[in-house]
Amino acid sequence: MGRRALRGTVTRAVAGGEASLVPDPDLPGGWMLLIEGTQQSHVDLEQPDRLAFEYMRRIGHIIDLLPPGPLQVVHLGGGAMSLARFASATRPRTRNLVVERDAELVELVRAHLPWPREYQIRVRVAEARTALESLPDAGADLIVLDVFAGARTPGNLTSVEAFGQALRALTPGGTLVANIADENPLTYARRYLAGIQQVFQRVAVAAEPAVLRGRRFGNLVVVAQPPGSRPLDLSQLARRCAGDPWPARLVHGRDLDAFVGSHRPFTDATAAGSPVPPPGV
């Protein structure tokens, strides 16, 4: 393992505001990353395959269910590199490219939450859409979109054109995973999914039932695959999501079509960021 982080809260000014690394009182190697008081990431240095956030657990399930062997993964959005550490821990020799625009945040994480030397995690400081467009064709087995600016998903990662760039950068058997957030009446999520459906063949979304019903603000994890990919075992994914500490429901097929309804996809000309979380969330 890399050198251990020191115990005790660490605070530093970064491009996104005040960032704090706070030790988890319940886990000896656990740390929480907060920016401007909002929880951004959780990482367990002693057990990197432990994912505390519910949406990250769902993404972890998807990574587990992909074909065996090391992966080429692009993470748009870095935080504390939780998912890159997870992929490295669960799939040795996986190569991770993490794109994070906040250089000060990257240095804070490197200094206080180092990852093991054997993990192949490369970090590029760049704006996510620009980095997405610069990726080589058919080079990534998995692309993870988990970008938040001021607690919102940027509009330029919400459009049909952005999803087309992701499809171009994926191998024929690749998978796209995205974490978004929305609230009643879930217009943003429905339009986002309409765009994903326009570009990809197989699409599903996992979220807590209360979020899907619009009863509260929350995260939705979207998974999409192009025609040439090996279909993800959605039955197994549904069971895993349902068995989590915060059970989630998986929606796909006709149920997803009904959820999206007549909502039109975002384009670069019409795209908007996701809703701002209500106070206290």
Short mmCIF file of N, CA and C in Angstrom, two decimals, residues 38 150-152 181-184 214-219 274-281:
data_model
loop_
_atom_site.label_atom_id
_atom_site.label_comp_id
_atom_site.label_asym_id
_atom_site.label_seq_id
_atom_site.Cartn_x
_atom_site.Cartn_y
_atom_site.Cartn_z
N THR A 38 -20.19 20.03 1.27
CA THR A 38 -20.97 18.99 0.59
C THR A 38 -20.11 17.75 0.40
N GLY A 150 -20.09 22.73 -8.58
CA GLY A 150 -21.06 23.42 -7.74
C GLY A 150 -22.29 22.58 -7.46
N ALA A 151 -22.08 21.27 -7.24
CA ALA A 151 -23.15 20.30 -6.93
C ALA A 151 -24.09 20.04 -8.11
N ARG A 152 -23.70 20.45 -9.33
CA ARG A 152 -24.52 20.21 -10.52
C ARG A 152 -23.70 19.51 -11.59
N ALA A 181 -28.09 13.55 -10.70
CA ALA A 181 -28.98 13.79 -9.57
C ALA A 181 -30.16 14.64 -10.04
N ASP A 182 -31.32 14.40 -9.45
CA ASP A 182 -32.52 15.13 -9.86
C ASP A 182 -33.55 15.08 -8.75
N GLU A 183 -34.62 15.82 -8.96
CA GLU A 183 -35.74 15.87 -8.02
C GLU A 183 -37.04 15.95 -8.80
N ASN A 184 -38.15 15.84 -8.12
CA ASN A 184 -39.47 15.92 -8.75
C ASN A 184 -39.59 17.20 -9.58
N GLY A 214 -39.99 10.64 -7.40
CA GLY A 214 -39.95 12.09 -7.24
C GLY A 214 -40.25 12.57 -5.84
N ARG A 215 -40.12 11.68 -4.86
CA ARG A 215 -40.44 12.07 -3.48
C ARG A 215 -39.30 12.80 -2.80
N ARG A 216 -38.09 12.64 -3.33
CA ARG A 216 -36.96 13.36 -2.75
C ARG A 216 -35.85 13.48 -3.78
N PHE A 217 -34.97 14.44 -3.56
CA PHE A 217 -33.78 14.64 -4.39
C PHE A 217 -32.83 13.46 -4.17
N GLY A 218 -32.19 13.01 -5.24
CA GLY A 218 -31.25 11.91 -5.08
C GLY A 218 -30.52 11.56 -6.35
N ASN A 219 -29.63 10.56 -6.24
CA ASN A 219 -28.80 10.14 -7.36
C ASN A 219 -29.47 9.05 -8.18
N SER A 274 -27.71 19.97 -14.11
CA SER A 274 -28.72 19.31 -13.28
C SER A 274 -29.22 20.26 -12.20
N PRO A 275 -30.36 19.95 -11.59
CA PRO A 275 -30.91 20.83 -10.54
C PRO A 275 -29.97 20.98 -9.35
N VAL A 276 -30.08 22.11 -8.69
CA VAL A 276 -29.29 22.36 -7.48
C VAL A 276 -29.94 21.61 -6.31
N PRO A 277 -29.16 20.88 -5.52
CA PRO A 277 -29.77 20.17 -4.39
C PRO A 277 -30.43 21.15 -3.43
N PRO A 278 -31.55 20.76 -2.84
CA PRO A 278 -32.20 21.62 -1.85
C PRO A 278 -31.32 21.76 -0.61
N PRO A 279 -31.52 22.80 0.19
CA PRO A 279 -30.71 23.00 1.39
C PRO A 279 -30.76 21.76 2.30
N GLY A 280 -29.61 21.41 2.83
CA GLY A 280 -29.54 20.29 3.75
C GLY A 280 -29.27 18.95 3.11
N VAL A 281 -29.21 18.90 1.77
CA VAL A 281 -28.96 17.63 1.08
C VAL A 281 -27.47 17.52 0.76
#
